[in-house]
Amino acid sequence: MENKIDYKKSLGQNFLFDRNLLNAIVHDAGVNKEDTVLEIGAGAGTLTRALALNAKRVISFEIDKGLKPYLDDVASEYKNVEINFADFMEVDINSIDIERAKVVANIPYYITTPIIFKLADNIDKFDSITVLIQKEVALRFASKERTKEYGITSVILQAMFDVTIPRIVKKECFTPMPKVDSALCKLVKHNRYIINDFNRFKEFVSKSFGMRRKTLVNNLKTNYDKNLIIQNLINLGYNEMTRPEEISVENFIKIYHLLNF
Ligand code: SAM
């Protein structure tokens, strides 16, 4: 099958065929027989099969109808699999027949961040999101303050999820081989913080990182009183010269509330 597929680079089609690796991903995701799993980008259905053997139900989305013969085989072999041919970015998550689900997917790289944010916006439906993505992007999602990868997405995602990287997947594992290595990134909802108006928080974090080399005060002073920003920074153990990448997720949330409410 591997050699017969007409891979479409524009759709981020880098497929996995190694069963040991596929099973390891399902295991890392913590999927069990009680779970409904949502998969985005079913491809030739190799991960779908591994999921079908371990989950109660698998609901998969695939944009490329050219893959229908492979996915029809999976759906006829496994009665707990449902394949939907659609662009996931156009799908209304509320229209999917699930109460709660785990997301497990080898997602197309060209829309990694929009997919993650679409899922995160519907956080009540998902207990965890385990996705194979570019290693560099995974490192950004999981990084802590005072590292070069730490930025807007790190803060926003970690405000909602514990983010870990259970496994690195070398580029040689994919067909066709992409240019860079991947990493499995696991996001588990933690409910650690209560955040007023999450969309506003996202804007606040973006503004805070506005210019990376600048201090937090310089990035925020057009929107907030400069002395108030400095006072809050000092109260949290920082100072006037502190840069956004030095501030922990917890303290970002505190500063956001202190300045806005
Ligand atoms: N799950 C398969 C595997 O692991 O071998 C395929 C993974 S491949 C990285 C990503 C898949 O997502 C491709 O099959 C591609 O056609 C599909 N895809 C790309 N854009 C999509 C979209 N907007 N909605 C749904 N599927 C999409």
Short mmCIF file of C-alpha atoms and ligand atoms in Angstrom, two decimals:
data_model
loop_
_atom_site.label_atom_id
_atom_site.label_comp_id
_atom_site.label_asym_id
_atom_site.label_seq_id
_atom_site.Cartn_x
_atom_site.Cartn_y
_atom_site.Cartn_z
CA MET A 1 0.00 0.00 0.00
CA GLU A 2 2.81 2.35 1.02
CA ASN A 3 4.14 2.69 -2.53
CA LYS A 4 0.78 2.98 -4.28
CA ILE A 5 -0.41 6.15 -2.56
CA ASP A 6 -0.29 9.44 -4.43
CA TYR A 7 1.04 11.61 -1.54
CA LYS A 8 -0.05 15.25 -1.60
CA LYS A 9 2.60 17.48 -0.13
CA SER A 10 0.23 20.47 -0.09
CA LEU A 11 -1.99 18.59 2.41
CA GLY A 12 0.91 17.70 4.71
CA GLN A 13 0.73 14.02 3.84
CA ASN A 14 3.58 12.32 5.69
CA PHE A 15 2.25 8.94 6.74
CA LEU A 16 3.26 6.40 9.38
CA PHE A 17 3.34 2.67 8.71
CA ASP A 18 5.42 1.23 11.56
CA ARG A 19 2.98 -0.66 13.78
CA ASN A 20 5.20 -0.55 16.85
CA LEU A 21 5.40 3.21 16.61
CA LEU A 22 1.65 3.56 16.00
CA ASN A 23 0.89 1.40 19.05
CA ALA A 24 3.37 3.39 21.12
CA ILE A 25 1.58 6.63 20.17
CA VAL A 26 -1.80 5.15 21.19
CA HIS A 27 -0.23 4.03 24.47
CA ASP A 28 1.36 7.46 25.12
CA ALA A 29 -2.04 9.04 24.54
CA GLY A 30 -3.47 6.84 27.31
CA VAL A 31 -6.33 5.56 25.15
CA ASN A 32 -8.50 2.82 26.65
CA LYS A 33 -11.68 0.89 25.86
CA GLU A 34 -13.90 3.52 27.48
CA ASP A 35 -12.63 6.30 25.25
CA THR A 36 -14.05 8.05 22.25
CA VAL A 37 -11.18 9.31 20.12
CA LEU A 38 -11.21 12.14 17.63
CA GLU A 39 -8.59 11.84 14.89
CA ILE A 40 -7.78 14.68 12.49
CA GLY A 41 -6.14 13.65 9.22
CA ALA A 42 -6.71 9.88 8.93
CA GLY A 43 -4.46 9.48 5.87
CA ALA A 44 -4.35 5.82 4.84
CA GLY A 45 -5.84 4.86 8.20
CA THR A 46 -2.81 3.30 9.88
CA LEU A 47 -3.17 5.25 13.14
CA THR A 48 -6.96 4.87 12.83
CA ARG A 49 -6.54 1.07 12.93
CA ALA A 50 -4.27 1.19 15.99
CA LEU A 51 -6.81 3.45 17.70
CA ALA A 52 -9.77 1.22 16.72
CA LEU A 53 -8.17 -1.74 18.50
CA ASN A 54 -7.76 0.20 21.74
CA ALA A 55 -10.69 2.64 21.96
CA LYS A 56 -14.45 2.35 22.24
CA ARG A 57 -15.11 4.64 19.28
CA VAL A 58 -12.95 6.46 16.74
CA ILE A 59 -14.23 9.45 14.81
CA SER A 60 -11.82 10.47 12.05
CA PHE A 61 -11.69 13.40 9.67
CA GLU A 62 -9.83 13.41 6.38
CA ILE A 63 -9.90 16.13 3.73
CA ASP A 64 -8.57 14.03 0.81
CA LYS A 65 -11.27 11.90 -0.86
CA GLY A 66 -8.52 10.21 -2.87
CA LEU A 67 -7.79 8.18 0.27
CA LYS A 68 -11.34 6.80 0.40
CA PRO A 69 -10.47 3.25 -0.77
CA TYR A 70 -8.01 2.83 2.14
CA LEU A 71 -10.31 4.37 4.70
CA ASP A 72 -13.35 2.39 3.47
CA ASP A 73 -11.33 -0.76 4.20
CA VAL A 74 -10.66 0.43 7.75
CA ALA A 75 -14.32 1.33 8.36
CA SER A 76 -15.56 -2.03 7.10
CA GLU A 77 -13.02 -3.93 9.18
CA TYR A 78 -13.63 -1.99 12.41
CA LYS A 79 -17.25 -1.24 13.30
CA ASN A 80 -16.21 1.31 15.93
CA VAL A 81 -14.66 3.61 13.29
CA GLU A 82 -16.48 6.47 11.62
CA ILE A 83 -14.76 8.29 8.75
CA ASN A 84 -15.79 11.81 7.74
CA PHE A 85 -14.46 13.40 4.57
CA ALA A 86 -14.27 17.09 5.43
CA ASP A 87 -11.88 19.95 6.02
CA PHE A 88 -11.56 19.86 9.81
CA MET A 89 -11.08 23.63 9.93
CA GLU A 90 -14.61 24.02 8.51
CA VAL A 91 -16.22 21.55 10.92
CA ASP A 92 -18.38 22.84 13.78
CA ILE A 93 -17.08 20.83 16.76
CA ASN A 94 -20.51 21.05 18.41
CA SER A 95 -21.99 19.16 15.46
CA ILE A 96 -19.75 16.13 16.14
CA ASP A 97 -21.63 13.50 18.09
CA ILE A 98 -19.37 13.36 21.16
CA GLU A 99 -19.78 14.25 24.79
CA ARG A 100 -16.16 13.88 25.77
CA ALA A 101 -13.21 12.65 23.74
CA LYS A 102 -9.47 12.31 23.59
CA VAL A 103 -7.84 13.74 20.50
CA VAL A 104 -5.09 11.60 18.98
CA ALA A 105 -3.68 12.61 15.62
CA ASN A 106 -0.70 12.90 13.33
CA ILE A 107 -1.81 16.29 12.13
CA PRO A 108 -0.90 18.13 8.93
CA TYR A 109 1.97 20.49 9.72
CA TYR A 110 0.74 23.38 7.62
CA ILE A 111 -2.17 23.99 10.00
CA THR A 112 -0.80 22.75 13.35
CA THR A 113 -1.45 25.89 15.37
CA PRO A 114 -4.95 26.64 13.97
CA ILE A 115 -6.00 23.04 14.73
CA ILE A 116 -4.63 23.17 18.29
CA PHE A 117 -6.37 26.49 18.95
CA LYS A 118 -9.64 25.24 17.47
CA LEU A 119 -9.50 22.27 19.85
CA ALA A 120 -8.45 24.46 22.78
CA ASP A 121 -11.41 26.77 22.13
CA ASN A 122 -13.65 23.74 22.69
CA ILE A 123 -11.77 22.60 25.75
CA ASP A 124 -14.89 21.27 27.51
CA LYS A 125 -15.19 18.46 24.98
CA PHE A 126 -11.63 17.14 25.27
CA ASP A 127 -9.81 15.51 28.18
CA SER A 128 -6.52 15.42 26.38
CA ILE A 129 -5.00 16.24 23.02
CA THR A 130 -2.07 14.12 21.85
CA VAL A 131 -0.68 15.22 18.53
CA LEU A 132 2.33 14.45 16.41
CA ILE A 133 3.71 17.79 15.26
CA GLN A 134 7.00 19.35 14.19
CA LYS A 135 9.54 18.98 16.98
CA GLU A 136 10.35 22.67 16.98
CA VAL A 137 6.68 23.60 17.44
CA ALA A 138 6.24 21.01 20.21
CA LEU A 139 9.23 22.46 22.06
CA ARG A 140 7.60 25.90 21.87
CA PHE A 141 4.30 24.57 23.23
CA ALA A 142 6.02 22.84 26.17
CA SER A 143 8.80 25.29 27.03
CA LYS A 144 9.17 27.07 30.35
CA GLU A 145 10.07 30.70 31.06
CA ARG A 146 13.68 31.82 30.54
CA THR A 147 14.22 29.52 27.55
CA LYS A 148 14.56 30.66 23.95
CA GLU A 149 11.46 28.72 22.83
CA TYR A 150 9.14 30.30 25.42
CA GLY A 151 6.57 32.63 23.90
CA ILE A 152 2.92 33.42 23.23
CA THR A 153 1.77 29.87 22.47
CA SER A 154 3.66 28.43 25.47
CA VAL A 155 1.83 30.77 27.85
CA ILE A 156 -1.62 30.43 26.30
CA LEU A 157 -1.54 26.63 26.05
CA GLN A 158 0.05 26.07 29.48
CA ALA A 159 -2.58 28.32 31.06
CA MET A 160 -5.05 25.53 30.15
CA PHE A 161 -2.98 22.38 29.79
CA ASP A 162 -0.05 20.49 31.24
CA VAL A 163 2.06 20.13 28.12
CA THR A 164 4.56 17.28 27.80
CA ILE A 165 6.53 15.62 25.01
CA PRO A 166 6.32 11.85 25.53
CA ARG A 167 8.34 10.99 22.43
CA ILE A 168 10.46 12.35 19.60
CA VAL A 169 9.75 10.78 16.19
CA LYS A 170 12.61 10.96 13.69
CA LYS A 171 11.83 12.18 10.19
CA GLU A 172 12.95 8.80 8.78
CA CYS A 173 9.82 7.21 10.33
CA PHE A 174 7.50 8.99 7.85
CA THR A 175 6.63 8.26 4.21
CA PRO A 176 7.50 10.43 2.38
CA MET A 177 10.24 11.73 4.69
CA PRO A 178 9.67 15.35 5.78
CA LYS A 179 12.53 17.85 6.23
CA VAL A 180 12.45 17.90 10.04
CA ASP A 181 11.91 15.61 13.03
CA SER A 182 8.59 15.46 14.85
CA ALA A 183 7.51 15.16 18.44
CA LEU A 184 4.45 13.76 20.10
CA CYS A 185 2.97 16.55 22.17
CA LYS A 186 0.44 15.76 24.91
CA LEU A 187 -1.85 18.44 26.32
CA VAL A 188 -3.85 17.49 29.40
CA LYS A 189 -6.38 19.93 30.82
CA HIS A 190 -5.40 20.96 34.36
CA ASN A 191 -8.06 23.41 35.64
CA ARG A 192 -5.35 25.06 37.77
CA TYR A 193 -6.30 28.64 37.01
CA ILE A 194 -9.51 30.57 36.70
CA ILE A 195 -9.09 33.11 33.94
CA ASN A 196 -11.62 35.86 33.30
CA ASP A 197 -12.38 36.24 29.58
CA PHE A 198 -9.89 33.87 27.99
CA ASN A 199 -9.95 35.62 24.60
CA ARG A 200 -8.91 38.84 26.26
CA PHE A 201 -6.14 36.95 28.08
CA LYS A 202 -4.87 35.69 24.71
CA GLU A 203 -4.72 39.26 23.38
CA PHE A 204 -2.94 40.38 26.55
CA VAL A 205 -0.27 37.70 26.16
CA SER A 206 0.24 38.63 22.48
CA LYS A 207 0.65 42.29 23.40
CA SER A 208 3.00 41.41 26.24
CA PHE A 209 5.36 39.64 23.84
CA GLY A 210 4.85 42.38 21.19
CA MET A 211 8.52 43.04 20.62
CA ARG A 212 10.60 40.19 21.93
CA ARG A 213 13.69 42.15 22.89
CA LYS A 214 11.63 44.77 24.72
CA THR A 215 10.71 44.80 28.39
CA LEU A 216 7.17 43.95 29.50
CA VAL A 217 6.70 47.58 30.53
CA ASN A 218 7.59 48.85 27.06
CA ASN A 219 5.30 46.35 25.35
CA LEU A 220 2.32 47.22 27.57
CA LYS A 221 2.76 50.92 28.41
CA THR A 222 0.51 52.17 25.60
CA ASN A 223 -2.36 50.10 26.97
CA TYR A 224 -1.83 50.34 30.74
CA ASP A 225 -0.50 52.79 33.30
CA LYS A 226 3.29 52.41 33.38
CA ASN A 227 3.63 52.81 37.15
CA LEU A 228 0.93 50.22 37.78
CA ILE A 229 2.76 47.71 35.55
CA ILE A 230 6.04 48.37 37.39
CA GLN A 231 4.38 48.08 40.81
CA ASN A 232 2.81 44.73 39.92
CA LEU A 233 6.09 43.43 38.54
CA ILE A 234 7.92 44.42 41.74
CA ASN A 235 5.22 42.81 43.91
CA LEU A 236 5.79 39.53 42.05
CA GLY A 237 9.57 39.66 42.47
CA TYR A 238 10.41 41.08 39.04
CA ASN A 239 11.51 44.62 38.12
CA GLU A 240 11.06 47.40 35.57
CA MET A 241 13.52 45.75 33.15
CA THR A 242 11.89 42.29 33.19
CA ARG A 243 11.22 40.89 29.73
CA PRO A 244 8.11 38.85 28.87
CA GLU A 245 10.08 35.64 28.37
CA GLU A 246 11.16 35.78 32.04
CA ILE A 247 7.59 35.69 33.40
CA SER A 248 6.03 32.34 34.35
CA VAL A 249 2.57 31.32 33.15
CA GLU A 250 1.15 31.69 36.67
CA ASN A 251 2.53 35.21 36.99
CA PHE A 252 1.25 36.18 33.52
CA ILE A 253 -2.22 35.24 34.70
CA LYS A 254 -1.76 37.27 37.91
CA ILE A 255 -0.49 40.36 36.06
CA TYR A 256 -3.35 40.09 33.54
CA HIS A 257 -5.96 40.08 36.32
CA LEU A 258 -4.24 42.84 38.30
CA LEU A 259 -4.11 45.15 35.28
CA ASN A 260 -7.57 44.43 33.87
CA PHE A 261 -10.01 43.74 36.68
N1 SAM B 1 -2.88 9.77 10.21
C1 SAM B 1 -2.10 9.44 9.03
C2 SAM B 1 -0.80 8.79 9.45
O1 SAM B 1 -0.41 8.97 10.61
O2 SAM B 1 -0.17 8.14 8.61
C3 SAM B 1 -1.88 10.67 8.15
C4 SAM B 1 -1.15 11.83 8.77
S1 SAM B 1 -0.71 13.12 7.67
C5 SAM B 1 0.57 13.91 8.60
C6 SAM B 1 -2.01 14.33 7.83
C7 SAM B 1 -3.32 14.00 7.14
O3 SAM B 1 -4.21 15.12 7.33
C8 SAM B 1 -3.24 13.81 5.64
O4 SAM B 1 -3.86 12.61 5.28
C9 SAM B 1 -4.00 14.99 5.03
O5 SAM B 1 -4.66 14.71 3.83
C10 SAM B 1 -4.97 15.34 6.15
N2 SAM B 1 -5.43 16.73 6.17
C11 SAM B 1 -4.76 17.82 5.72
N3 SAM B 1 -5.48 18.94 5.92
C12 SAM B 1 -6.65 18.54 6.53
C13 SAM B 1 -7.81 19.23 6.96
N4 SAM B 1 -7.92 20.56 6.85
N5 SAM B 1 -8.82 18.51 7.50
C14 SAM B 1 -8.72 17.16 7.61
N6 SAM B 1 -7.64 16.45 7.21
C15 SAM B 1 -6.60 17.13 6.68
#
